[in-house]
């Protein structure tokens, strides 16, 4: 119920009043006219305006002498009181109750309005304050406490426990969803919010009593455990959370799979301030994510050393290109049917004057995280194509070059233009370039990936799936992907022997490759036995230490003349 009141002396004020409060849109309105003079025509004009504006309004004129409490009415003016109800039956109820009391119904209603109007205003003011507080302290999408609220909760416990002589412990858990960006990119942010709500409910349902869950930011949740804070119990809870997060989530009849990375810090062992507890839980969580995700890590002082090293590494990485610290190594690829080298894979190496040779496993993820991968990736592509064109000019015009492409590179709108630019600058015919992508890269945004791959193939560039068998390996996706080559991951080749499960998997992948009319490459070949088995299984190509290690350009050129058919 809402009430509006007006004291007026002319008809224009009535129109302004109705427009100001948007009463034309209201249907269930009880209107009272209180007057202290007998200008019936003026009263009738008011009634006509109101009826025109609000056809479904119920209007009654109550003479002023019958109103006991109406000090607001000034002589020679009309007071209009409009009460809007959510349901028209409420009006009938009020009128019928008044009649039973043998009172003027409008007088009763009028008196009740004046008595309760102040309470109504106070009620709405309180509701408004509550709403503002809710927006300030709670997340709109999930309804969970937000970062500010959670911070205050942890701070409150830290302050309380620091004043007590008895030893108390707290646990702070940071949970970050792995690859959640893929969900937003694939089905949109609205669907992403719905999936986040489902995950929030799952997590909430697993938490012990007197624990607090919050949405810290984006796809990051935080938990405060205040009772039974034992390492074993927190470890068990963490594993349960990881298992539950990894369960498939249904949205619009589709299944989505997510994993989480969890970092844990303890009060007072890992910090006696809220800031330190958050910093250390975040450090542990980031380490879990760097190690592939779907893990839980407890904070340790050694992690700080890793963080400092990572910061140092990032600083060096930002200057590595301009200081010419990168170089390319080339690992030969052989045709198993002839035993001849038909090309190579370009592999980036970083030799730092202080750190020495830095593993690609260390600096490539860092380059992706910092955005440096775009500049580095373009440099690798250009260097590789340039070298391969040089070998063509030396008479080895059959050689192909394979170059790895990161997820961030591939998803860039300008990626096709970069490939065109490099091919034009180096003069390498596009049919001698193969771009290698992991399954995860291709499926991050499947529709976009297919468009880009088709554009590459229109240029004449070949597309290969790298590390096949370790990612999604979904046949429903694979049959629709415009690819030229599959590379079997080295983990299946390492233990490739007769009568093993690995040979069954490798045989299945090769058979599938033949069925899809794509070439199959086995990487990580290290023994003669593996070579012979791959030949028997009719695998097309191979690479690995048995054939040769990755080598610099000069060594590769020398080896071209010496390599004999295997």
mmCIF file of C-alpha atoms in Angstrom, residues 150 171-176 220-223 261-266 270-271 274-288 297-300 303:
data_model
loop_
_atom_site.group_PDB
_atom_site.id
_atom_site.type_symbol
_atom_site.label_atom_id
_atom_site.label_comp_id
_atom_site.label_asym_id
_atom_site.label_seq_id
_atom_site.Cartn_x
_atom_site.Cartn_y
_atom_site.Cartn_z
ATOM 1 C CA UNK A 150 34.476 -11.398 4.269
ATOM 2 C CA UNK A 171 41.971 -21.344 8.373
ATOM 3 C CA UNK A 172 41.522 -19.163 5.291
ATOM 4 C CA UNK A 173 40.897 -20.950 1.981
ATOM 5 C CA UNK A 174 41.093 -19.260 -1.425
ATOM 6 C CA UNK A 175 39.367 -21.157 -4.260
ATOM 7 C CA UNK A 176 39.922 -20.140 -7.887
ATOM 8 C CA UNK A 220 37.258 -16.697 -6.807
ATOM 9 C CA UNK A 221 35.606 -17.891 -3.576
ATOM 10 C CA UNK A 222 36.982 -17.616 -0.038
ATOM 11 C CA UNK A 223 36.221 -19.637 3.082
ATOM 12 C CA UNK A 261 42.730 -24.562 -7.286
ATOM 13 C CA UNK A 262 42.757 -24.134 -3.494
ATOM 14 C CA UNK A 263 45.283 -22.304 -1.311
ATOM 15 C CA UNK A 264 45.234 -22.439 2.499
ATOM 16 C CA UNK A 265 46.796 -20.280 5.205
ATOM 17 C CA UNK A 266 46.470 -20.663 8.988
ATOM 18 C CA UNK A 270 51.069 -18.198 8.506
ATOM 19 C CA UNK A 271 50.134 -14.687 9.604
ATOM 20 C CA UNK A 274 44.147 -10.404 7.799
ATOM 21 C CA UNK A 275 46.365 -9.000 5.063
ATOM 22 C CA UNK A 276 49.041 -11.672 5.566
ATOM 23 C CA UNK A 277 46.485 -14.505 5.762
ATOM 24 C CA UNK A 278 44.953 -13.397 2.457
ATOM 25 C CA UNK A 279 48.333 -12.878 0.794
ATOM 26 C CA UNK A 280 49.618 -16.309 1.811
ATOM 27 C CA UNK A 281 46.408 -18.181 0.923
ATOM 28 C CA UNK A 282 46.510 -16.453 -2.483
ATOM 29 C CA UNK A 283 50.174 -17.433 -2.945
ATOM 30 C CA UNK A 284 49.374 -21.088 -2.193
ATOM 31 C CA UNK A 285 46.377 -21.007 -4.538
ATOM 32 C CA UNK A 286 48.448 -19.562 -7.401
ATOM 33 C CA UNK A 287 51.034 -22.310 -6.937
ATOM 34 C CA UNK A 288 48.263 -24.936 -7.159
ATOM 35 C CA UNK A 297 48.276 -26.301 -1.473
ATOM 36 C CA UNK A 298 49.082 -25.257 2.091
ATOM 37 C CA UNK A 299 51.152 -22.120 2.416
ATOM 38 C CA UNK A 300 54.809 -22.523 3.353
ATOM 39 C CA UNK A 303 56.493 -20.388 -1.460
#
